[in-house]
Short mmCIF file of C-alpha atoms in Angstrom, two decimals:
data_model
loop_
_atom_site.label_atom_id
_atom_site.label_comp_id
_atom_site.label_asym_id
_atom_site.label_seq_id
_atom_site.Cartn_x
_atom_site.Cartn_y
_atom_site.Cartn_z
CA MET A 779 -0.12 0.30 -0.11
CA THR A 780 1.47 3.25 -1.10
CA ALA A 781 0.73 6.58 0.57
CA PRO A 782 1.37 9.55 0.32
CA SER A 783 1.52 10.09 -3.72
CA LYS A 784 4.54 12.85 -4.20
CA LYS A 785 4.34 14.59 -7.19
CA ASN A 786 6.63 16.49 -9.21
CA ARG A 787 4.51 17.55 -12.20
CA SER A 788 6.07 21.02 -13.33
CA LYS A 789 3.14 23.98 -12.26
CA ASN A 790 1.81 26.48 -14.62
CA SER A 791 3.94 29.03 -15.65
CA GLU A 792 2.29 31.79 -13.64
CA ASP A 793 3.50 29.87 -10.60
CA LYS A 794 6.64 29.26 -11.65
CA ASN A 795 8.37 31.43 -8.62
CA SER A 796 6.34 29.96 -5.72
CA ASN A 797 7.33 27.32 -3.74
CA SER A 798 10.87 27.26 -5.77
CA GLY A 799 11.84 23.26 -6.32
CA THR A 800 9.39 21.51 -4.35
CA ASP A 801 6.85 19.00 -4.82
CA TRP A 802 3.67 18.75 -3.46
CA PHE A 803 1.92 15.70 -1.76
CA GLU A 804 -1.92 13.88 -2.25
CA MET A 805 -3.24 13.35 1.10
CA THR A 806 -6.06 10.75 1.00
CA PRO A 807 -9.10 10.52 3.68
CA ILE A 808 -8.66 7.54 5.72
CA GLY A 809 -11.98 7.94 7.38
CA ILE A 810 -15.03 10.70 7.38
CA LEU A 811 -16.23 12.17 10.52
CA THR A 812 -19.69 11.64 12.18
CA SER A 813 -20.35 14.22 14.76
CA GLY A 814 -23.40 16.52 16.39
CA PHE A 815 -21.93 19.82 15.00
CA LYS A 816 -23.89 19.70 11.68
CA GLU A 817 -22.63 22.95 10.64
CA LYS A 818 -19.78 25.69 11.18
CA PHE A 819 -22.22 27.65 13.34
CA GLY A 820 -21.93 26.52 17.03
CA THR A 821 -18.91 24.17 16.40
CA PRO A 822 -16.60 25.08 19.21
CA ARG A 823 -13.14 26.71 18.09
CA GLN A 824 -10.97 24.23 20.51
CA PRO A 825 -11.60 20.76 21.47
CA GLY A 826 -12.27 19.26 24.60
CA LEU A 827 -14.51 22.23 25.64
CA ILE A 828 -17.47 20.16 24.88
CA PRO A 829 -18.10 16.79 25.61
CA MET A 830 -19.49 15.98 22.26
CA PRO A 831 -19.57 12.24 21.07
CA ALA A 832 -18.34 11.60 17.56
CA SER A 833 -17.08 8.88 15.34
CA ILE A 834 -14.81 8.62 12.74
CA HIS A 835 -16.06 5.94 9.85
CA MET A 836 -12.86 4.59 8.62
CA LEU A 837 -12.84 4.39 4.37
CA HIS A 838 -11.07 1.28 2.67
CA PRO A 839 -8.31 0.31 3.15
CA PHE A 840 -7.64 1.84 6.45
CA ASP A 841 -10.89 0.00 7.94
CA THR A 842 -8.86 -3.05 8.99
CA PRO A 843 -8.94 -3.57 12.87
CA ASP A 844 -5.57 -4.60 12.86
CA ALA A 845 -4.09 -1.08 11.90
CA PHE A 846 -5.85 -0.01 15.42
CA ASP A 847 -3.99 -3.26 17.51
CA GLY A 848 -3.16 -1.89 21.02
CA ILE A 849 -4.79 1.97 21.11
CA GLU A 850 -6.99 0.89 24.18
CA SER A 851 -4.18 1.86 25.64
CA PHE A 852 -4.17 5.34 25.04
CA SER A 853 -6.79 7.71 26.61
CA HIS A 854 -6.43 10.87 24.16
CA LEU A 855 -5.92 10.38 20.24
CA TRP A 856 -4.72 13.27 17.85
CA ILE A 857 -7.13 13.46 15.02
CA GLU A 858 -5.56 15.06 11.72
CA PHE A 859 -8.33 16.78 9.37
CA VAL A 860 -9.10 19.02 6.70
CA PHE A 861 -10.64 22.20 7.43
CA HIS A 862 -12.83 20.84 4.40
CA LYS A 863 -15.52 23.94 4.27
CA ASN A 864 -12.94 26.08 4.38
CA THR A 865 -10.89 25.07 1.90
CA GLU A 866 -12.15 27.25 -1.15
CA LYS A 867 -11.82 30.49 0.70
CA GLY A 868 -7.77 29.92 0.85
CA TRP A 869 -5.51 31.36 3.19
CA GLN A 870 -4.38 34.75 4.11
CA PRO A 871 -1.19 35.62 6.08
CA LYS A 872 -3.03 37.62 8.72
CA VAL A 873 -6.22 36.38 10.17
CA ARG A 874 -8.54 37.95 12.74
CA PRO A 875 -8.55 35.24 16.01
CA PRO A 876 -12.16 35.29 17.65
CA ARG A 877 -10.21 34.88 21.15
CA MET A 878 -9.11 38.33 20.28
CA GLY A 879 -12.43 39.73 19.72
CA GLY A 880 -12.71 39.21 15.93
CA ASN A 881 -11.06 43.25 15.67
CA GLU A 882 -7.25 42.55 15.79
CA LYS A 883 -5.40 40.50 13.16
CA ARG A 884 -2.72 37.93 13.75
CA GLY A 885 -0.59 35.79 11.44
CA VAL A 886 -1.94 32.51 10.66
CA PHE A 887 1.18 30.70 12.13
CA ALA A 888 0.48 32.31 15.30
CA THR A 889 -3.20 30.79 15.66
CA ARG A 890 -5.23 27.78 14.84
CA SER A 891 -7.35 29.71 12.45
CA PRO A 892 -8.78 27.00 9.94
CA PHE A 893 -8.09 29.48 7.05
CA ARG A 894 -4.66 28.36 6.43
CA PRO A 895 -2.05 26.79 4.02
CA ASN A 896 -2.92 23.45 3.49
CA GLY A 897 -6.13 23.35 5.59
CA LEU A 898 -4.75 20.79 7.94
CA GLY A 899 -6.71 20.91 11.37
CA LEU A 900 -5.43 19.18 14.37
CA SER A 901 -7.36 18.15 17.74
CA CYS A 902 -6.86 15.87 20.61
CA VAL A 903 -9.78 14.02 21.74
CA LYS A 904 -10.85 10.98 23.91
CA PHE A 905 -10.92 7.83 22.75
CA GLU A 906 -14.13 5.86 23.48
CA ARG A 907 -13.92 3.11 21.67
CA LEU A 908 -13.48 0.96 18.26
CA ARG A 909 -16.75 -0.56 16.96
CA LYS A 910 -17.01 -3.14 14.36
CA GLU A 911 -20.60 -3.01 12.63
CA SER A 912 -22.49 -4.01 9.38
CA ASP A 913 -21.29 -1.10 7.81
CA GLY A 914 -17.98 -0.93 8.74
CA LEU A 915 -15.35 -0.12 11.27
CA TRP A 916 -16.19 3.36 13.45
CA LEU A 917 -13.90 4.65 15.97
CA ASP A 918 -15.61 6.64 18.86
CA ILE A 919 -14.32 9.52 20.29
CA THR A 920 -15.64 12.96 22.76
CA GLY A 921 -14.73 16.34 22.98
CA VAL A 922 -14.43 17.20 19.22
CA ASP A 923 -14.26 20.55 17.68
CA ILE A 924 -14.72 18.93 14.41
CA MET A 925 -17.80 19.49 11.92
CA GLU A 926 -19.86 16.89 10.27
CA GLY A 927 -18.44 15.30 6.97
CA THR A 928 -14.72 16.46 7.96
CA PRO A 929 -12.34 14.23 6.15
CA VAL A 930 -9.72 12.71 8.43
CA LEU A 931 -5.87 12.09 7.50
CA ASP A 932 -4.29 10.49 10.52
CA ILE A 933 -5.02 9.21 14.17
CA LYS A 934 -1.93 9.34 16.24
CA PRO A 935 -1.91 8.27 20.07
CA TYR A 936 -1.18 11.01 22.49
CA LEU A 937 1.96 10.37 24.08
CA PRO A 938 2.13 12.25 27.52
CA TYR A 939 5.84 12.36 28.10
CA ALA A 940 6.14 14.24 24.27
CA ASP A 941 2.85 16.04 24.21
CA ASN A 942 2.30 17.16 27.72
CA LYS A 943 4.58 20.63 27.91
CA PRO A 944 4.08 21.68 31.73
CA ASP A 945 6.07 24.34 30.99
CA ALA A 946 4.56 25.56 27.65
CA CYS A 947 3.26 29.21 27.96
CA SER A 948 1.65 31.78 25.57
CA SER A 949 1.08 35.52 26.44
CA PHE A 950 -2.45 35.11 24.81
CA ALA A 951 -4.82 32.85 24.75
CA SER A 952 -3.25 31.19 27.54
CA ASP A 953 -6.40 30.05 29.47
CA ALA A 954 -9.19 28.25 28.35
CA PRO A 955 -12.10 30.26 26.90
CA LYS A 956 -14.31 31.44 29.77
CA ALA A 957 -18.24 30.98 29.49
CA ARG A 958 -19.35 34.13 28.28
CA LEU A 959 -22.89 33.70 28.73
CA GLN A 960 -25.28 32.60 31.25
CA ILE A 961 -28.10 30.40 30.24
CA GLU A 962 -31.77 30.07 30.61
CA TRP A 963 -34.54 27.76 29.13
CA GLN A 964 -37.71 28.81 28.00
CA LYS A 965 -40.28 26.30 29.21
CA THR A 966 -41.28 25.04 25.36
CA ALA A 967 -37.63 24.33 24.91
CA CYS A 968 -37.41 22.57 28.47
CA HIS A 969 -40.65 20.30 27.32
CA GLN A 970 -38.82 19.54 23.79
CA LEU A 971 -35.90 18.53 25.76
CA LYS A 972 -37.23 15.81 27.99
CA GLN A 973 -38.63 13.99 24.71
CA SER A 974 -34.88 14.34 23.29
CA GLU A 975 -32.99 13.04 26.03
CA ALA A 976 -33.62 9.42 25.65
CA ASP A 977 -31.67 9.45 22.49
CA HIS A 978 -29.21 12.10 23.60
CA PRO A 979 -28.34 11.82 27.77
CA ASN A 980 -26.09 14.69 27.41
CA LEU A 981 -28.06 16.88 25.17
CA LYS A 982 -28.60 19.43 28.08
CA GLU A 983 -24.86 19.54 29.03
CA ILE A 984 -23.65 19.97 25.15
CA ILE A 985 -26.39 22.60 24.23
CA GLU A 986 -25.47 24.65 27.25
CA ALA A 987 -21.86 24.40 26.96
CA THR A 988 -21.87 25.42 22.85
CA LEU A 989 -23.93 28.47 23.31
CA SER A 990 -22.37 29.49 26.87
CA LEU A 991 -18.65 29.89 24.74
CA ASP A 992 -21.08 32.54 22.72
CA PRO A 993 -21.14 31.40 18.91
CA ARG A 994 -22.10 34.79 17.64
CA PRO A 995 -19.74 37.11 15.44
CA ALA A 996 -17.95 39.66 18.00
CA TYR A 997 -19.78 42.37 15.81
CA GLN A 998 -23.78 41.12 16.66
CA GLU A 999 -25.58 42.74 19.64
CA ASP A 1000 -28.98 42.64 18.04
CA GLN A 1001 -31.28 41.58 21.00
CA ASN A 1002 -34.13 40.51 18.76
CA ARG A 1003 -32.23 38.35 16.74
CA VAL A 1004 -33.35 34.59 17.27
CA TYR A 1005 -30.33 32.25 16.23
CA GLY A 1006 -30.54 28.71 15.18
CA THR A 1007 -27.74 26.08 15.84
CA ARG A 1008 -27.58 22.92 14.66
CA LEU A 1009 -26.73 19.83 17.24
CA PHE A 1010 -27.37 16.40 16.01
CA GLU A 1011 -30.81 16.63 14.45
CA PHE A 1012 -32.15 19.43 16.24
CA ASP A 1013 -32.44 22.99 15.38
CA VAL A 1014 -31.92 24.93 18.82
CA GLN A 1015 -33.04 28.21 18.67
CA TRP A 1016 -32.07 31.13 20.99
CA LYS A 1017 -31.74 34.60 21.64
CA VAL A 1018 -29.10 36.83 23.84
CA ILE A 1019 -30.18 39.35 26.03
CA ASN A 1020 -28.38 40.99 28.55
CA ARG A 1021 -25.25 38.23 28.20
CA ILE A 1022 -27.81 35.80 29.18
CA ALA A 1023 -28.67 33.14 26.07
CA ILE A 1024 -32.43 32.31 26.29
CA ILE A 1025 -33.21 28.76 24.54
CA LEU A 1026 -36.51 29.13 23.05
CA ASP A 1027 -36.98 25.80 21.24
CA ILE A 1028 -35.42 22.96 20.24
CA LEU A 1029 -37.10 21.41 16.92
CA PRO A 1030 -36.21 19.00 14.38
CA ALA A 1031 -34.08 20.28 11.90
CA GLY A 1032 -35.40 21.97 8.53
CA GLN A 1033 -38.87 22.01 10.17
CA LYS A 1034 -39.51 26.03 10.98
CA LYS A 1035 -41.67 27.09 13.79
CA PRO A 1036 -45.35 27.55 12.96
CA MET B 1206 -4.24 32.41 -2.31
CA THR B 1207 -6.19 29.18 -2.12
CA ALA B 1208 -4.98 26.15 -0.57
CA PRO B 1209 -5.50 22.92 -0.42
CA SER B 1210 -6.49 21.78 -4.01
CA LYS B 1211 -9.45 19.25 -4.04
CA LYS B 1212 -9.45 16.69 -6.20
CA ASN B 1213 -12.21 14.91 -7.57
CA ARG B 1214 -10.53 13.05 -10.37
CA SER B 1215 -11.53 9.57 -10.92
CA LYS B 1216 -9.01 6.83 -9.65
CA ASN B 1217 -7.73 4.04 -11.72
CA SER B 1218 -9.96 1.22 -12.13
CA GLU B 1219 -8.22 -0.97 -10.00
CA ASP B 1220 -8.31 1.21 -6.93
CA LYS B 1221 -12.22 1.93 -7.73
CA ASN B 1222 -13.24 0.03 -4.22
CA SER B 1223 -10.90 1.92 -2.31
CA ASN B 1224 -11.37 5.31 -0.47
CA SER B 1225 -15.37 4.99 -1.94
CA GLY B 1226 -16.53 8.36 -2.65
CA THR B 1227 -14.05 10.86 -1.50
CA ASP B 1228 -11.45 13.40 -2.81
CA TRP B 1229 -7.97 13.60 -2.08
CA PHE B 1230 -6.29 17.07 -1.30
CA GLU B 1231 -3.20 18.55 -2.72
CA MET B 1232 -0.77 19.89 -0.17
CA THR B 1233 2.20 22.27 -0.76
CA PRO B 1234 4.89 22.43 1.31
CA ILE B 1235 5.33 25.68 3.35
CA GLY B 1236 9.21 25.46 3.74
CA ILE B 1237 11.93 22.82 4.11
CA LEU B 1238 13.76 22.07 7.38
CA THR B 1239 17.25 22.51 7.69
CA SER B 1240 18.77 20.04 10.89
CA GLY B 1241 21.53 18.38 12.43
CA PHE B 1242 20.08 15.58 11.82
CA LYS B 1243 21.34 14.59 8.05
CA GLU B 1244 20.05 10.93 7.81
CA LYS B 1245 17.32 8.71 9.43
CA PHE B 1246 19.82 6.99 11.38
CA GLY B 1247 20.41 8.57 14.80
CA THR B 1248 17.40 11.03 14.31
CA PRO B 1249 15.48 10.32 17.66
CA ARG B 1250 11.90 8.73 17.69
CA GLN B 1251 10.38 12.06 19.55
CA PRO B 1252 10.61 15.20 19.86
CA GLY B 1253 12.20 17.53 22.65
CA LEU B 1254 14.51 14.40 23.44
CA ILE B 1255 17.79 16.44 22.46
CA PRO B 1256 18.22 19.90 22.15
CA MET B 1257 19.14 19.92 18.47
CA PRO B 1258 18.52 23.44 16.72
CA ALA B 1259 16.58 23.29 13.20
CA SER B 1260 15.55 26.19 11.22
CA ILE B 1261 12.52 26.18 8.51
CA HIS B 1262 13.17 28.01 5.55
CA MET B 1263 9.98 29.67 4.12
CA LEU B 1264 8.94 29.11 0.36
CA HIS B 1265 7.54 31.28 -1.54
CA PRO B 1266 4.41 33.27 -0.81
CA PHE B 1267 4.63 31.91 2.94
CA ASP B 1268 8.02 33.85 3.50
CA THR B 1269 5.77 36.98 4.89
CA PRO B 1270 6.75 37.73 8.23
CA ASP B 1271 2.91 38.97 8.32
CA ALA B 1272 2.08 35.45 8.58
CA PHE B 1273 4.20 35.12 12.15
CA ASP B 1274 2.96 38.02 13.94
CA GLY B 1275 2.22 37.36 17.27
CA ILE B 1276 3.95 33.93 17.43
CA GLU B 1277 6.35 35.68 20.04
CA SER B 1278 3.83 34.81 22.48
CA PHE B 1279 3.74 31.52 22.23
CA SER B 1280 7.21 29.06 23.61
CA HIS B 1281 6.00 26.08 22.11
CA LEU B 1282 4.72 24.72 18.13
CA TRP B 1283 3.58 22.57 16.61
CA ILE B 1284 5.27 21.33 13.39
CA GLU B 1285 3.26 19.31 10.77
CA PHE B 1286 5.77 17.81 7.96
CA VAL B 1287 5.95 14.61 5.28
CA PHE B 1288 8.08 11.79 6.18
CA HIS B 1289 9.67 12.15 2.78
CA LYS B 1290 12.13 9.52 3.08
CA ASN B 1291 9.30 6.55 3.72
CA THR B 1292 6.80 7.63 1.58
CA GLU B 1293 7.96 5.25 -1.28
CA LYS B 1294 7.85 2.44 1.09
CA GLY B 1295 4.02 3.02 2.12
CA TRP B 1296 2.25 1.86 4.81
CA GLN B 1297 0.86 -1.14 6.18
CA PRO B 1298 -1.79 -1.53 9.21
CA LYS B 1299 0.90 -3.08 11.47
CA VAL B 1300 4.19 -1.78 12.63
CA ARG B 1301 7.03 -2.64 14.84
CA PRO B 1302 7.52 0.24 17.21
CA PRO B 1303 11.10 0.14 18.47
CA ARG B 1304 10.22 1.37 22.12
CA MET B 1305 8.53 -2.30 22.05
CA GLY B 1306 12.21 -3.86 21.27
CA GLY B 1307 11.25 -3.87 17.57
CA ASN B 1308 9.71 -7.28 17.59
CA GLU B 1309 6.14 -6.81 19.04
CA LYS B 1310 3.56 -5.20 16.30
CA ARG B 1311 1.20 -2.73 16.97
CA GLY B 1312 -1.56 -1.10 14.77
CA VAL B 1313 -0.19 1.95 13.04
CA PHE B 1314 -3.21 4.23 14.46
CA ALA B 1315 -1.20 3.26 17.96
CA THR B 1316 1.75 4.50 17.15
CA ARG B 1317 3.81 7.69 15.67
CA SER B 1318 5.49 5.50 13.44
CA PRO B 1319 6.67 7.37 10.07
CA PHE B 1320 5.19 4.47 7.63
CA ARG B 1321 1.68 5.58 7.62
CA PRO B 1322 -1.30 6.67 5.49
CA ASN B 1323 -0.40 10.06 4.13
CA GLY B 1324 3.20 10.24 5.71
CA LEU B 1325 2.11 12.78 7.95
CA GLY B 1326 4.41 13.71 11.05
CA LEU B 1327 3.72 16.09 13.92
CA SER B 1328 6.06 17.05 16.79
CA CYS B 1329 5.95 19.70 19.32
CA VAL B 1330 9.16 22.18 19.41
CA LYS B 1331 10.45 25.29 21.27
CA PHE B 1332 10.29 28.40 19.26
CA GLU B 1333 13.47 30.46 19.15
CA ARG B 1334 12.98 33.09 16.70
CA LEU B 1335 11.74 34.37 13.23
CA ARG B 1336 15.01 35.40 11.04
CA LYS B 1337 14.73 37.86 7.98
CA GLU B 1338 17.92 36.80 5.82
CA SER B 1339 19.21 37.50 2.26
CA ASP B 1340 18.08 34.65 1.55
CA GLY B 1341 14.47 34.78 2.56
CA LEU B 1342 12.43 34.17 6.15
CA TRP B 1343 13.98 31.54 8.61
CA LEU B 1344 12.07 30.02 11.59
CA ASP B 1345 14.82 28.69 14.14
CA ILE B 1346 13.29 25.95 16.59
CA THR B 1347 15.09 23.77 18.68
CA GLY B 1348 14.46 20.14 19.99
CA VAL B 1349 13.12 18.55 16.57
CA ASP B 1350 13.65 14.95 15.74
CA ILE B 1351 12.90 15.31 12.34
CA MET B 1352 15.67 15.06 9.37
CA GLU B 1353 17.30 17.65 7.02
CA GLY B 1354 15.12 18.53 4.23
CA THR B 1355 11.74 17.29 5.75
CA PRO B 1356 8.82 19.40 3.88
CA VAL B 1357 6.65 21.18 6.61
CA LEU B 1358 3.16 21.66 5.66
CA ASP B 1359 2.15 23.81 8.79
CA ILE B 1360 3.06 25.42 11.80
CA LYS B 1361 0.56 26.13 14.56
CA PRO B 1362 1.48 27.49 18.21
CA TYR B 1363 0.94 25.14 21.21
CA LEU B 1364 -1.99 25.92 23.16
CA PRO B 1365 -1.21 25.07 26.80
CA TYR B 1366 -5.22 24.80 27.81
CA ALA B 1367 -6.03 22.92 25.00
CA ASP B 1368 -3.00 20.67 24.49
CA ASN B 1369 -1.78 19.84 27.81
CA LYS B 1370 -3.73 16.93 29.10
CA PRO B 1371 -2.63 15.93 32.65
CA ASP B 1372 -4.71 13.36 32.89
CA ALA B 1373 -3.93 11.65 29.73
CA CYS B 1374 -2.33 8.38 29.98
CA SER B 1375 -1.21 5.09 28.16
CA SER B 1376 -0.47 1.94 29.72
CA PHE B 1377 2.66 1.59 27.03
CA ALA B 1378 5.09 4.02 25.72
CA SER B 1379 3.95 6.51 28.85
CA ASP B 1380 7.81 7.75 30.08
CA ALA B 1381 9.83 9.12 28.45
CA PRO B 1382 12.67 6.81 26.93
CA LYS B 1383 15.46 6.36 29.24
CA ALA B 1384 18.87 6.49 28.41
CA ARG B 1385 19.81 3.10 27.48
CA LEU B 1386 23.66 3.39 26.87
CA GLN B 1387 26.20 5.15 28.75
CA ILE B 1388 28.65 7.48 26.79
CA GLU B 1389 32.85 7.29 26.82
CA TRP B 1390 34.77 9.49 24.92
CA GLN B 1391 38.01 8.36 23.49
CA LYS B 1392 41.18 10.85 23.44
CA THR B 1393 41.04 11.35 19.45
CA ALA B 1394 37.22 12.19 19.80
CA CYS B 1395 37.95 14.58 22.38
CA HIS B 1396 40.63 16.69 20.50
CA GLN B 1397 38.11 17.01 17.61
CA LEU B 1398 34.92 17.68 19.79
CA LYS B 1399 37.21 20.90 21.17
CA GLN B 1400 37.86 22.08 17.63
CA SER B 1401 34.51 21.54 16.56
CA GLU B 1402 32.57 23.20 19.83
CA ALA B 1403 32.92 27.02 18.23
CA ASP B 1404 30.57 26.54 15.60
CA HIS B 1405 28.52 24.10 17.60
CA PRO B 1406 28.39 24.70 21.21
CA ASN B 1407 25.98 22.32 22.23
CA LEU B 1408 28.12 19.68 19.88
CA LYS B 1409 28.81 17.35 22.70
CA GLU B 1410 25.45 17.46 24.36
CA ILE B 1411 23.84 16.35 21.25
CA ILE B 1412 26.06 13.83 20.32
CA GLU B 1413 25.31 12.25 23.90
CA ALA B 1414 22.18 12.41 23.83
CA THR B 1415 22.04 10.95 20.37
CA LEU B 1416 23.92 8.08 21.14
CA SER B 1417 22.75 7.57 24.64
CA LEU B 1418 19.32 6.72 22.98
CA ASP B 1419 20.85 3.87 20.89
CA PRO B 1420 19.56 4.27 17.45
CA ARG B 1421 20.73 0.74 16.66
CA PRO B 1422 18.25 -1.71 15.03
CA ALA B 1423 17.22 -4.17 18.00
CA TYR B 1424 18.51 -6.98 16.43
CA GLN B 1425 22.07 -5.68 16.36
CA GLU B 1426 24.65 -6.62 19.45
CA ASP B 1427 27.77 -6.87 17.32
CA GLN B 1428 30.84 -5.21 19.56
CA ASN B 1429 33.01 -5.25 16.70
CA ARG B 1430 30.47 -2.77 14.41
CA VAL B 1431 31.59 0.64 13.90
CA TYR B 1432 28.25 2.77 13.36
CA GLY B 1433 28.44 6.48 11.54
CA THR B 1434 25.99 9.08 12.39
CA ARG B 1435 25.66 12.12 10.76
CA LEU B 1436 25.35 15.11 12.96
CA PHE B 1437 25.82 18.33 11.21
CA GLU B 1438 28.80 18.35 8.95
CA PHE B 1439 30.22 15.57 11.03
CA ASP B 1440 30.19 11.73 10.33
CA VAL B 1441 30.70 10.46 14.12
CA GLN B 1442 32.09 7.35 14.64
CA TRP B 1443 31.13 5.04 17.50
CA LYS B 1444 30.78 1.34 18.81
CA VAL B 1445 29.07 -0.39 21.62
CA ILE B 1446 30.62 -3.01 24.20
CA ASN B 1447 28.80 -3.57 27.76
CA ARG B 1448 26.12 -1.19 26.93
CA ILE B 1449 28.68 1.41 26.54
CA ALA B 1450 28.53 3.79 23.53
CA ILE B 1451 32.61 4.59 22.60
CA ILE B 1452 32.87 7.15 20.77
CA LEU B 1453 36.00 6.88 18.50
CA ASP B 1454 35.96 9.71 16.13
CA ILE B 1455 34.58 12.86 14.48
CA LEU B 1456 35.33 13.16 11.27
CA PRO B 1457 34.25 15.80 8.48
CA ALA B 1458 31.39 14.31 6.70
CA GLY B 1459 32.29 12.11 3.73
CA GLN B 1460 35.77 11.46 4.78
CA LYS B 1461 37.02 8.01 5.43
CA LYS B 1462 39.23 7.74 8.46
CA PRO B 1463 42.46 6.84 7.13
#
């Protein structure tokens, strides 16, 4: 089995000054991620913040349990993936990290922005289990900040002695983002939640954690605006008044409130 | 600027059952790594073990200082790269990790083996400085386990709150590899070292750390065999007797001992 392909085809002429003398590499997805985060809006910006369960459906020929032999020794895994919804937009040398309020710019290599050269993403997640089903091999994980349908390029064990850097520091973005919004449930939404908890026991926690991070763009402060966030098969409807996210409805996705 | 290219060209017919329905992605090197590790033999198997200085020479159009604005806020960086010397050999579902003595097999996704689908490597290194020189933009780092000429695909900041997992565990490979060989210097090698230390102040430390990890294949125990390890522009010659690595000579690379 060969991977990855190394390409030396000459690039088109207008490109000849860029990337001088180098090849490029073809990367093949080894699996596709299935996640409760069905769209970019609401998907957290770092892993580990929300106990969102997710699974990687392994693609042939990477769907052999042999390739995972010993993985149960590890509590955490690295997932390397492609920000596939962002790749058409390309990259810019400077980006606006949401942690800086969306106003200040930083160099793309000083951020984890999804708009970056090669669109490579990297997330540490918890390993849950490997499942062999009639439709193939599934790797169950939790704590993802990765959206539905994401192509996965690699899975590696988290090695505590190499990856834990207790002396690592950063003069910004060093703390986990704090909850920025309080949460209130409206009565209707409470009822709808109860009906859904059989299928999704963590649903309340996941909704609250997702909205408390305030997924709104930094420049929006319209108190009348109702937002919809897709989580699992639900469209969670909410608005923000005085830093409180008020959850209005949990509707089946695609169904408008009458 | 667009990146990465997403490809949907149909694959050749014998491949049609693999990777059903998915695309692949073209990844462009953003820089080339220059390291004192000039060959695979002797290059450590994890980052952070040896204070090896290294630099990434940024390629156009990724050679703009703007793309690094704010990077001095971070003490550590993630380097994502391609194991370019291994890609022709492809991958197998099971590999023999050297930490297991080279005899036991493990699933490739339960290891950091360089022989893996897509050949993606991931190393945490220390950030040193960004340098603008007449020949371009250089990112200086230390602690690499990456060899000379490696194509770099991405550079990301290490985020302590997301990447430090104090509760992470693994039931094997959880401790840093211990020094496996003691070191002794022969007189000739000592003299040669002194002559080289002006250019490479850490040379003694780097040689000792590299050899103490015992880069020999697990199945070799020939006490008469002289090994050569290329570090910087030197060919370090050594042999092993009773778990002691005896350093014989530090020759200019390419020069045979008379």
